[in-house]
Coordinates of C-alpha atoms in Angstrom, one line a residue:
Chain A
M24 CA -7.8 -60.6 33.5
A25 CA -9.6 -59.0 30.6
W26 CA -13.4 -58.6 30.8
F27 CA -13.8 -59.4 27.0
K28 CA -12.1 -62.1 25.0
R29 CA -11.1 -61.2 21.5
T30 CA -12.2 -64.3 19.4
D31 CA -10.9 -63.2 16.1
K32 CA -7.5 -61.7 15.7
G33 CA -7.1 -58.2 14.4
I34 CA -9.5 -55.6 13.1
K35 CA -11.8 -57.0 10.5
T36 CA -13.8 -53.9 9.4
S37 CA -13.0 -53.1 5.8
T38 CA -12.1 -49.4 5.1
E39 CA -15.6 -48.9 3.3
E40 CA -17.5 -50.0 6.6
K41 CA -15.7 -47.7 8.9
K42 CA -17.6 -45.1 10.5
D43 CA -16.1 -41.5 10.9
A44 CA -17.5 -39.2 13.5
P45 CA -18.7 -36.2 11.3
D46 CA -16.1 -33.4 11.1
G47 CA -16.8 -29.9 12.4
L48 CA -19.1 -30.9 15.2
W49 CA -16.9 -29.6 17.9
F50 CA -14.7 -26.5 18.0
K51 CA -11.6 -26.3 20.2
T52 CA -10.8 -22.8 21.3
P53 CA -6.9 -21.6 21.6
K54 CA -7.3 -22.1 25.4
G55 CA -8.3 -25.8 24.8
N56 CA -12.2 -25.3 25.7
I57 CA -14.3 -27.5 23.7
I58 CA -17.8 -26.4 22.4
H59 CA -20.4 -27.7 20.2
T60 CA -20.4 -25.8 16.8
R61 CA -24.3 -25.3 17.1
E62 CA -23.8 -23.7 20.5
L63 CA -20.8 -21.6 19.0
K64 CA -23.2 -20.3 16.2
N65 CA -26.0 -19.4 18.6
N66 CA -23.5 -17.5 20.5
S67 CA -22.4 -15.3 17.6
Y68 CA -19.2 -17.5 17.2
V69 CA -17.9 -16.4 20.5
C70 CA -16.8 -19.0 23.0
P71 CA -19.0 -18.8 26.0
D72 CA -16.1 -20.0 28.3
D73 CA -13.5 -17.6 27.3
D74 CA -15.0 -14.9 25.2
Y75 CA -12.6 -16.0 22.4
H76 CA -13.9 -14.5 18.9
V77 CA -13.7 -17.2 16.4
K78 CA -12.5 -16.0 12.9
I79 CA -15.7 -16.0 10.8
G80 CA -16.3 -14.7 7.3
S81 CA -19.0 -12.7 5.3
K82 CA -21.6 -15.4 5.6
E83 CA -21.5 -15.4 9.3
Y84 CA -21.3 -11.6 9.6
F85 CA -24.2 -11.1 7.2
E86 CA -26.1 -13.5 9.2
I87 CA -25.4 -11.8 12.5
L88 CA -26.3 -8.3 11.2
F89 CA -29.1 -8.5 8.7
D90 CA -32.6 -9.0 10.0
N91 CA -33.7 -12.5 9.2
N92 CA -30.5 -13.0 7.1
E93 CA -32.2 -11.2 4.3
F94 CA -30.0 -8.9 2.2
K95 CA -29.4 -8.0 -1.3
E96 CA -25.8 -8.9 -2.5
L97 CA -24.1 -6.5 -4.8
D98 CA -21.7 -7.3 -7.6
T99 CA -21.8 -11.1 -7.2
K100 CA -20.1 -11.9 -10.4
M101 CA -17.0 -9.9 -10.3
V102 CA -13.9 -12.0 -10.5
S103 CA -10.3 -11.1 -10.7
G104 CA -8.3 -10.4 -13.8
D105 CA -4.6 -11.1 -14.2
P106 CA -3.1 -7.8 -15.5
L107 CA 0.3 -8.5 -14.8
K108 CA 0.5 -12.2 -15.9
F109 CA 1.9 -12.9 -12.4
V110 CA 3.6 -16.1 -11.7
D111 CA 5.1 -17.2 -8.5
S112 CA 5.0 -20.7 -7.2
K113 CA 1.9 -21.0 -9.7
P114 CA 0.2 -18.7 -11.9
Y115 CA -2.2 -16.1 -10.5
T116 CA -5.0 -17.3 -12.6
T117 CA -4.6 -20.8 -11.3
R118 CA -4.3 -19.5 -7.8
I119 CA -7.6 -17.4 -8.1
E120 CA -9.6 -20.4 -9.8
Q121 CA -8.5 -22.9 -7.0
T122 CA -9.3 -20.4 -4.2
I123 CA -12.5 -19.8 -5.7
N124 CA -13.3 -23.7 -5.7
K125 CA -11.9 -24.2 -2.3
A126 CA -13.3 -21.1 -0.5
E127 CA -16.6 -21.0 -2.5
L128 CA -16.2 -17.2 -2.9
N129 CA -15.3 -15.0 -5.9
D130 CA -12.9 -12.9 -4.1
A131 CA -11.9 -11.5 -0.7
V132 CA -15.0 -9.2 -0.1
R133 CA -18.8 -9.5 -0.4
T134 CA -21.0 -6.5 -0.4
A135 CA -24.6 -6.3 0.5
V136 CA -27.5 -3.9 1.5
G137 CA -30.1 -4.9 3.9
K138 CA -31.7 -4.1 7.2
M139 CA -30.3 -4.1 10.6
N140 CA -32.8 -3.8 13.3
G141 CA -35.0 -1.9 10.6
F142 CA -32.2 0.4 9.7
E143 CA -30.9 0.3 6.1
L144 CA -27.2 -0.4 5.9
V145 CA -24.7 -1.1 3.2
V146 CA -22.0 -3.7 4.4
A147 CA -18.8 -4.7 2.9
C148 CA -17.2 -7.7 4.6
M149 CA -13.9 -9.2 4.0
D150 CA -13.2 -12.8 3.8
F151 CA -9.8 -14.1 5.0
S152 CA -10.2 -17.4 3.5
F153 CA -9.8 -15.8 0.2
I154 CA -5.9 -15.6 -0.2
G155 CA -5.7 -14.1 3.3
G156 CA -8.3 -11.3 2.4
S157 CA -5.7 -9.5 0.3
M158 CA -6.8 -6.5 -1.4
G159 CA -6.7 -6.6 -5.2
S160 CA -8.8 -4.9 -8.0
V161 CA -12.0 -6.8 -7.2
V162 CA -11.8 -5.9 -3.4
G163 CA -11.2 -2.3 -4.4
E164 CA -13.9 -2.1 -6.8
K165 CA -16.6 -3.9 -5.0
I166 CA -15.9 -1.7 -2.0
A167 CA -15.9 1.6 -4.1
R168 CA -19.2 0.5 -5.6
A169 CA -20.6 -0.3 -2.3
I170 CA -19.8 3.2 -1.2
D171 CA -21.4 4.5 -4.4
H172 CA -24.5 2.7 -3.2
S173 CA -24.4 4.3 0.1
L174 CA -24.0 7.8 -1.5
K175 CA -26.7 7.3 -4.1
H176 CA -29.3 6.0 -1.6
K177 CA -27.9 7.9 1.4
I178 CA -27.4 4.8 3.5
P179 CA -24.8 4.4 6.3
F180 CA -21.7 2.4 5.3
L181 CA -20.2 -0.4 7.4
M182 CA -16.9 -2.0 6.4
I183 CA -15.7 -5.2 8.2
S184 CA -12.2 -5.7 7.5
K185 CA -10.2 -8.8 7.9
S186 CA -7.0 -8.8 5.7
G187 CA -3.4 -9.2 5.6
G188 CA -3.0 -6.4 3.4
A189 CA -2.5 -5.7 -0.3
R190 CA -2.4 -8.5 -3.0
M191 CA 1.1 -8.8 -4.2
M192 CA 0.1 -10.5 -7.4
E193 CA -1.6 -7.4 -8.6
A194 CA 1.4 -5.4 -7.4
G195 CA 0.7 -1.5 -8.7
F196 CA -3.0 -2.4 -9.4
S197 CA -3.3 -3.5 -5.8
L198 CA -1.7 -0.4 -4.4
M199 CA -4.0 1.9 -6.2
Q200 CA -7.1 0.1 -4.5
M201 CA -5.9 2.0 -1.6
A202 CA -6.4 5.4 -3.3
K203 CA -9.5 4.2 -5.0
T204 CA -11.3 3.4 -1.9
S205 CA -10.0 6.5 -0.2
A206 CA -11.2 8.6 -3.0
K207 CA -14.7 7.2 -2.5
L208 CA -14.7 7.6 1.4
A209 CA -13.7 11.3 0.8
L210 CA -17.1 11.7 -1.0
L211 CA -18.9 9.8 1.6
D212 CA -17.3 12.0 4.1
K213 CA -18.2 15.2 2.3
A214 CA -22.0 13.8 1.8
G215 CA -22.0 13.5 5.7
I216 CA -23.1 9.9 5.4
P217 CA -22.0 7.8 8.4
Y218 CA -19.2 5.3 7.9
I219 CA -18.3 2.8 10.6
S220 CA -15.1 0.7 10.1
L221 CA -15.2 -2.4 12.0
L222 CA -11.7 -4.1 12.4
T223 CA -11.5 -7.8 12.9
D224 CA -8.5 -10.3 13.5
P225 CA -6.3 -9.4 11.6
T226 CA -6.3 -6.1 9.8
T227 CA -2.9 -5.2 8.8
G228 CA -0.9 -3.4 5.8
G229 CA -2.5 -1.5 3.3
V230 CA -6.0 -2.0 4.4
T231 CA -5.2 -0.3 7.6
A232 CA -3.5 2.3 5.9
S233 CA -6.6 3.2 3.8
Y234 CA -10.4 2.4 4.4
A235 CA -10.0 0.4 7.7
M236 CA -8.6 3.6 9.5
L237 CA -10.9 6.0 8.0
G238 CA -14.3 5.4 9.6
D239 CA -16.1 8.3 11.5
F240 CA -16.3 5.4 14.0
N241 CA -13.2 3.0 14.0
I242 CA -14.3 0.1 16.2
A243 CA -12.8 -3.5 16.7
E244 CA -13.5 -6.9 18.0
P245 CA -11.5 -7.8 21.2
G246 CA -8.2 -9.3 20.8
A247 CA -7.7 -8.7 17.1
L248 CA -4.3 -7.9 15.6
I249 CA -4.4 -4.4 14.1
G250 CA -1.4 -2.6 12.6
F251 CA 0.4 -1.2 9.6
A252 CA 3.4 -3.4 9.6
G253 CA 3.2 -7.0 10.6
P254 CA 4.8 -8.0 14.0
R255 CA 7.7 -10.2 12.3
V256 CA 8.8 -7.2 10.1
I257 CA 8.9 -4.8 13.2
R258 CA 10.7 -7.4 15.4
E259 CA 13.4 -7.7 12.6
T260 CA 13.5 -3.8 12.1
I261 CA 14.2 -2.9 15.7
G262 CA 15.9 -6.0 16.8
K263 CA 13.8 -6.2 20.0
D264 CA 11.0 -8.4 21.3
L265 CA 7.7 -6.8 21.1
P266 CA 5.8 -6.0 24.4
K267 CA 2.9 -8.2 25.4
G268 CA -0.3 -7.1 23.6
F269 CA 1.3 -5.0 21.1
Q270 CA -0.9 -4.2 17.9
S271 CA -3.9 -6.0 20.0
S272 CA -7.3 -4.0 19.6
E273 CA -6.9 -3.1 23.4
F274 CA -3.4 -1.4 22.4
V275 CA -4.9 0.2 19.4
L276 CA -7.8 1.6 21.5
E277 CA -5.4 2.8 24.3
H278 CA -3.3 4.7 21.7
G279 CA -6.3 6.6 20.5
F280 CA -7.0 5.1 17.3
L281 CA -10.4 3.4 18.1
D282 CA -13.7 4.4 19.4
F283 CA -14.6 1.4 21.2
I284 CA -14.1 -2.3 21.3
I285 CA -17.1 -4.3 20.8
D286 CA -18.1 -7.9 21.7
R287 CA -19.6 -9.7 18.7
R288 CA -22.7 -10.7 20.8
Q289 CA -23.6 -6.9 21.2
L290 CA -22.4 -6.0 17.6
K291 CA -25.9 -5.7 16.2
N292 CA -27.4 -3.8 19.0
R293 CA -24.6 -1.4 19.5
L294 CA -24.4 -0.5 16.0
T295 CA -28.3 0.1 16.0
T296 CA -27.9 2.3 18.9
L297 CA -25.3 4.2 17.2
L298 CA -27.4 4.8 14.1
K299 CA -30.3 5.7 16.2
L300 CA -28.3 8.4 18.1
L301 CA -27.0 9.8 14.7
N302 CA -30.5 9.9 13.4
N303 CA -32.4 11.5 16.4
Chain B
M4 CA 30.4 3.9 -6.3
L5 CA 29.7 1.9 -9.4
L6 CA 27.0 -0.7 -10.1
E7 CA 27.9 -3.8 -12.0
F8 CA 26.6 -2.9 -15.3
E9 CA 28.0 0.7 -15.0
K10 CA 31.6 -0.7 -14.8
P11 CA 32.4 -1.3 -18.5
I12 CA 31.2 2.3 -19.3
A13 CA 33.6 3.6 -16.3
D14 CA 36.5 1.6 -17.5
L15 CA 36.2 3.1 -21.1
E16 CA 35.8 6.5 -19.3
L17 CA 39.1 5.9 -17.5
K18 CA 40.9 5.0 -20.8
L19 CA 39.6 8.0 -22.5
Q20 CA 41.0 10.1 -19.8
E21 CA 44.2 8.5 -19.7
M22 CA 44.2 9.2 -23.5
K23 CA 43.7 12.8 -23.0
D24 CA 46.3 13.1 -20.5
L25 CA 48.7 11.3 -22.7
A26 CA 48.0 13.5 -25.6
K27 CA 48.3 16.5 -23.5
G28 CA 51.3 15.5 -21.6
R29 CA 53.6 14.3 -24.5
N30 CA 51.9 16.6 -27.2
I31 CA 50.8 13.9 -29.5
D32 CA 47.8 14.3 -31.8
L33 CA 45.2 11.7 -30.6
A34 CA 42.2 13.5 -31.8
T35 CA 40.7 10.9 -33.9
D36 CA 41.3 8.0 -31.3
I37 CA 39.9 10.1 -28.6
Q38 CA 36.7 10.9 -30.8
S39 CA 36.4 7.3 -31.7
L40 CA 36.5 6.3 -28.0
E41 CA 34.1 8.9 -27.0
E42 CA 31.6 7.6 -29.8
K43 CA 32.2 4.1 -28.5
I44 CA 31.3 5.2 -25.0
Q45 CA 28.3 6.9 -26.0
S46 CA 26.9 4.1 -27.8
L47 CA 27.8 1.6 -25.0
K48 CA 26.0 3.9 -22.6
K49 CA 23.1 3.8 -24.9
E50 CA 23.0 0.3 -25.4
T51 CA 23.3 -0.5 -21.6
F52 CA 20.6 2.1 -20.5
Q53 CA 18.2 1.1 -23.2
N54 CA 18.3 -2.4 -22.2
L55 CA 18.2 -2.1 -18.5
T56 CA 16.5 -5.0 -16.6
R57 CA 13.9 -4.1 -14.2
W58 CA 16.3 -4.9 -11.5
Q59 CA 18.9 -2.8 -12.8
R60 CA 16.5 0.0 -12.8
V61 CA 15.7 -0.8 -9.1
Q62 CA 19.5 -0.6 -8.4
L63 CA 19.7 2.7 -10.1
S64 CA 16.9 4.1 -8.1
R65 CA 18.8 3.5 -4.9
H66 CA 22.1 4.5 -6.5
A67 CA 24.4 6.0 -3.6
D68 CA 25.1 9.0 -5.8
R69 CA 21.6 9.5 -6.9
P70 CA 20.0 13.1 -6.1
Y71 CA 17.7 13.3 -3.1
S72 CA 14.6 15.5 -2.8
L73 CA 16.5 18.6 -1.4
D74 CA 19.2 18.2 -3.9
Y75 CA 16.6 18.8 -6.6
I76 CA 14.6 21.5 -4.6
Y77 CA 17.8 23.7 -3.9
E78 CA 18.7 23.3 -7.5
I79 CA 15.2 24.2 -8.8
T80 CA 14.2 27.1 -6.6
N81 CA 15.7 30.5 -6.4
D82 CA 14.4 30.9 -2.8
F83 CA 13.4 28.0 -0.6
I84 CA 12.3 27.9 3.1
E85 CA 12.1 24.7 4.9
L86 CA 9.1 24.2 7.2
H87 CA 9.5 21.8 10.1
G88 CA 7.1 19.9 12.5
D89 CA 3.8 18.2 12.5
R90 CA 2.5 20.4 15.5
T91 CA 1.8 17.4 17.5
V92 CA 4.8 14.9 18.1
K93 CA 8.1 16.2 16.6
D94 CA 9.9 17.0 13.4
D95 CA 10.3 13.7 11.2
K96 CA 13.6 14.3 9.2
A97 CA 12.7 11.5 6.6
M98 CA 10.0 13.8 5.4
I99 CA 10.8 17.4 4.5
G100 CA 8.8 20.3 3.1
G101 CA 8.8 24.0 2.5
L102 CA 7.9 26.8 0.3
G103 CA 10.0 27.7 -2.6
D104 CA 9.9 29.5 -5.9
I105 CA 10.4 28.3 -9.3
E106 CA 11.1 31.1 -11.7
G107 CA 9.0 33.5 -9.4
R108 CA 6.1 31.1 -8.9
S109 CA 5.7 29.9 -5.2
V110 CA 5.3 26.1 -4.8
M111 CA 5.0 24.0 -1.5
F112 CA 7.4 21.1 -1.8
I113 CA 7.1 17.8 0.1
G114 CA 9.3 14.8 -0.2
Q115 CA 10.9 12.0 1.6
Q116 CA 14.5 12.7 2.2
K117 CA 17.4 10.0 2.5
G118 CA 20.9 10.7 3.7
R119 CA 24.4 10.7 1.9
N120 CA 26.6 9.3 4.6
T121 CA 26.0 7.0 7.6
K122 CA 25.2 9.9 10.1
Q123 CA 22.9 11.5 7.6
R124 CA 21.3 8.2 6.7
Q125 CA 20.4 7.6 10.4
E126 CA 19.1 11.1 10.9
R127 CA 17.0 10.6 7.7
N128 CA 15.9 7.2 9.1
F129 CA 16.9 5.8 5.4
G130 CA 14.0 7.8 4.0
M131 CA 11.3 6.0 6.0
A132 CA 8.8 8.4 7.4
N133 CA 7.0 7.7 10.9
P134 CA 3.3 8.9 11.2
E135 CA 4.5 12.4 12.3
G136 CA 6.1 12.6 8.7
Y137 CA 2.8 11.9 7.1
R138 CA 1.0 14.4 9.4
K139 CA 3.7 17.0 8.8
A140 CA 3.2 16.6 5.0
L141 CA -0.6 16.9 5.5
R142 CA -0.1 20.2 7.5
L143 CA 2.0 21.7 4.7
M144 CA -0.5 20.7 2.1
K145 CA -3.4 22.2 4.0
M146 CA -1.2 25.3 4.3
A147 CA -0.6 25.4 0.6
E148 CA -4.4 25.0 0.0
K149 CA -5.0 28.0 2.3
F150 CA -2.6 30.3 0.5
G151 CA -3.5 28.8 -2.9
K152 CA -0.1 27.5 -3.8
P153 CA 0.3 24.5 -6.0
I154 CA 2.0 21.4 -4.2
V155 CA 4.8 19.4 -5.8
T156 CA 5.7 16.1 -3.9
L157 CA 8.9 14.2 -4.5
I158 CA 8.6 10.5 -3.5
D159 CA 11.7 8.6 -2.6
T160 CA 11.0 5.8 0.2
P161 CA 11.8 2.1 0.8
G162 CA 8.7 2.4 2.8
A163 CA 6.9 3.9 5.8
F164 CA 8.8 3.0 8.8
P165 CA 7.7 -0.3 10.4
G166 CA 8.7 0.5 13.9
L167 CA 7.2 0.3 17.6
E168 CA 6.5 3.9 18.0
A169 CA 5.0 4.2 14.5
E170 CA 2.4 1.7 15.4
E171 CA 1.8 3.3 18.7
R172 CA 1.2 6.7 17.0
G173 CA -0.8 5.2 13.9
Q174 CA 1.2 4.9 10.9
G175 CA -1.9 3.3 9.1
E176 CA -4.0 6.0 10.1
A177 CA -1.7 8.7 9.2
I178 CA -1.3 7.4 5.8
A179 CA -5.0 6.6 5.3
K180 CA -5.8 10.2 6.2
N181 CA -3.4 11.7 3.7
L182 CA -5.0 9.7 0.8
R183 CA -8.3 10.8 1.8
E184 CA -7.4 14.6 2.1
M185 CA -5.2 14.8 -0.8
F186 CA -8.2 13.8 -3.1
M187 CA -9.9 17.0 -1.8
L188 CA -7.3 19.5 -2.0
K189 CA -8.2 22.6 -4.0
V190 CA -4.8 23.3 -5.5
P191 CA -3.0 21.6 -8.3
V192 CA -0.9 18.5 -7.1
I193 CA 2.0 16.9 -8.9
C194 CA 3.5 14.0 -7.6
I195 CA 7.1 12.6 -9.0
I196 CA 8.7 9.4 -7.9
I197 CA 12.2 10.5 -7.9
G198 CA 13.7 7.1 -6.4
E199 CA 11.9 4.4 -4.8
G200 CA 8.2 4.4 -4.5
A201 CA 7.5 1.6 -2.1
S202 CA 3.9 0.8 -1.2
G203 CA 1.7 2.7 1.2
G204 CA 4.7 4.8 2.3
A205 CA 5.0 6.3 -1.0
L206 CA 1.3 6.6 -1.9
G207 CA 0.8 8.6 1.3
I208 CA 2.2 11.7 -0.6
A209 CA 1.4 10.4 -4.1
I210 CA -2.2 11.3 -4.6
G211 CA -2.1 13.8 -7.7
D212 CA -3.5 15.4 -10.7
K213 CA -0.3 14.3 -12.4
V214 CA 1.9 11.4 -11.0
Y215 CA 5.2 11.2 -12.9
M216 CA 8.0 8.5 -12.4
L217 CA 11.6 9.4 -13.4
E218 CA 13.0 6.9 -16.0
N219 CA 15.1 4.7 -13.6
T220 CA 12.7 4.6 -10.6
W221 CA 10.2 1.9 -9.2
Y222 CA 6.9 2.1 -7.8
S223 CA 4.8 -0.8 -6.3
V224 CA 3.1 -2.4 -3.5
I225 CA 6.1 -4.2 -2.1
S226 CA 10.0 -4.1 -2.7
P227 CA 11.4 -6.9 -4.8
E228 CA 13.3 -8.3 -1.9
S229 CA 10.2 -8.5 0.5
C230 CA 8.1 -9.9 -2.3
S231 CA 10.8 -12.6 -3.0
S232 CA 10.8 -13.4 0.9
I233 CA 7.1 -13.6 1.1
L234 CA 6.3 -15.5 -2.2
W235 CA 9.4 -17.5 -2.6
R236 CA 10.4 -17.7 1.1
S237 CA 13.9 -16.4 0.4
W238 CA 15.7 -13.2 -0.4
D239 CA 17.2 -14.9 -3.4
Y240 CA 14.5 -14.3 -5.9
K241 CA 14.6 -10.4 -6.0
E242 CA 15.2 -10.2 -9.9
Q243 CA 12.3 -12.5 -10.5
A244 CA 10.2 -10.7 -8.2
A245 CA 11.2 -7.3 -9.7
E246 CA 10.2 -9.0 -13.1
A247 CA 6.9 -10.2 -11.8
L248 CA 5.9 -7.1 -10.1
K249 CA 6.4 -4.8 -13.2
L250 CA 7.4 -1.9 -11.1
T251 CA 9.3 0.3 -13.7
A252 CA 8.0 3.6 -15.0
I253 CA 7.6 1.8 -18.4
D254 CA 5.3 -0.8 -16.9
M255 CA 3.5 1.5 -14.7
Q256 CA 2.6 3.9 -17.6
K257 CA 1.6 0.9 -19.7
N258 CA -0.6 -0.3 -17.2
G259 CA -2.2 3.3 -16.7
L260 CA -1.2 3.7 -13.1
I261 CA 1.0 6.8 -13.9
D262 CA 0.6 10.0 -15.9
G263 CA 3.9 10.0 -17.6
I264 CA 7.8 9.3 -17.5
I265 CA 10.3 11.9 -17.0
E266 CA 13.5 11.1 -19.0
E267 CA 16.9 11.0 -17.2
P268 CA 20.1 12.3 -18.7
L269 CA 21.9 9.3 -20.3
G270 CA 23.6 7.2 -17.8
G271 CA 21.0 8.2 -15.0
A272 CA 20.1 11.0 -13.0
H273 CA 23.1 10.5 -10.7
R274 CA 25.5 11.3 -13.4
D275 CA 23.9 14.7 -14.2
M276 CA 22.1 16.2 -11.2
K277 CA 21.9 19.7 -12.8
G278 CA 20.6 18.2 -15.9
M279 CA 18.0 16.2 -14.2
A280 CA 16.8 19.1 -12.3
K281 CA 16.3 21.2 -15.3
I282 CA 14.1 18.5 -17.0
L283 CA 12.2 18.3 -13.5
K284 CA 11.7 22.0 -13.4
K285 CA 10.5 22.1 -17.0
T286 CA 8.1 19.3 -16.3
I287 CA 6.7 20.9 -13.3
L288 CA 6.3 24.2 -14.9
E289 CA 4.6 22.7 -18.0
A290 CA 2.2 20.6 -15.7
L291 CA 1.1 23.5 -13.7
K292 CA 0.4 25.7 -16.7
D293 CA -2.1 22.9 -17.8
L294 CA -3.6 22.1 -14.4
E295 CA -4.1 25.8 -13.6
K296 CA -6.5 26.2 -16.6
I297 CA -8.8 23.7 -14.7
K298 CA -11.3 24.8 -12.3
P299 CA -10.7 23.5 -8.9
E300 CA -13.8 21.6 -8.5
K301 CA -13.1 20.0 -11.9
R302 CA -9.8 19.1 -11.0
I303 CA -10.8 17.2 -7.9
E304 CA -13.3 15.3 -9.8
Q305 CA -10.8 14.4 -12.5
R306 CA -8.1 13.4 -9.7
I307 CA -10.9 11.0 -8.1
D308 CA -12.1 9.6 -11.5
K309 CA -8.5 8.8 -12.5
F310 CA -7.6 6.7 -9.5
C311 CA -11.3 5.1 -9.2
S312 CA -10.7 3.8 -12.7
M313 CA -7.7 1.8 -11.9
G314 CA -8.1 -2.0 -11.6
V315 CA -8.7 -5.0 -13.7
F316 CA -11.5 -7.3 -13.2
V317 CA -14.1 -9.6 -15.0
E318 CA -17.8 -9.3 -14.6

């Protein structure tokens, strides 16, 4: 026998009166652990149960790195042109406009200068939510100018990469951003100013084949996908399944292309120690 | 092997040959007919090759008879000594290099190499270099710098090899390092796209004071086929992709992404390798003459400024 008896039949709450549980209050990790978003934020967006590093963007990285979240952002107004009048399923200009509105970002990188535990630092951080963090003219130019800022003021440069690679809709222009950023890094290298490259999930394609791999220190977050060619392309080329852990941060470290892997919760302090060691 | 749009020309050429044989065999005077047919062939060639679509140029860049790096190098130089190995892992046969001379002037040649038949194609890995190929190229460039020799790179690749070992040995790092190091080379660097210029695999040896493309080549961030498969989720849109990517020499020059176009003999480089080599030689010698007037520091500065000015954005 039921404990309660329904007197009226059916659900009578009108749509307007329905109460939704607020979205985004809870986060479910790939392993199925559920965690409150506030707790996640306080833990540098790393799940306490399984150390899973949630994909975050420039807003979160700046918050984690800069003292009191204080920084001066550079080139905030720069947006993409459409040199090739590129059209696939929709015109590139439409895609850009829609993405700007949706992602609330002007392009796939933000650059800023501020203090990290008192050390001045220029940071360029990519946003995957903007067309897969793809590198077009704006990304190349903003990184180039951030490096110029480092050069002019003799401040170390930190690049946080998170990108599927070059932006196809800018074709040849996009390719040349690899050259442009590498040219600036050559100057930074010559000037003896430290460059730290942090690779996060994922860092592939033209980004890996240019600035992401050119750090004096190449470091990565745990479990990130890092590679030149994407796993699907490699699988199709060699016609074999890829070994477990292939192209993970740990794999790349093991093969000698990373200096160390860093847990995001220790990022700020480890970078500070590194800069201290370079300064003393 | 003939491409679809080459067939009408080949048909006429066959007819011409028949006519010539006939005239000779039966001793008939067909001089006027032969001449008019020759003129017709010439005008058809001109018409065809002046109105090539972007995709047709991509096809020409991959033509089975197209000359490859070593074909040109042996044709251009009097002496050529090929140099092997990256001194770390192995000798990558998809990337070749060595010292040669053009009219008595020593030059370091570096280039991707494709194979002519199945066996060679496998040996050359279809012109797709592994990290050791890019490291071999860098070793030879540094050697050229040490001995004060100019560098000529010939680019012809469908991309850097996407393989398991390539990733293990740092394909991305190898290319990235070449980009950075090539900017600082104290000797003149001339880069010429002679066939396919696919993405980072091409750029990895294409940072130069002068970057040229042969008329029937392509250079972009991705091949039309891969672009089609990613953006249209099918391999069938390669022609549209080629159009959208604006990947021909004309496009790239218009967009200020290369320094010049090198004209090919009528009908394409594969119809006249020696003619093409002659034009290449002339272009290289002229560029060297210009570049050697500039002081090394200035040349480096100009090289950096040129690439840093590439990009279109709004502020």
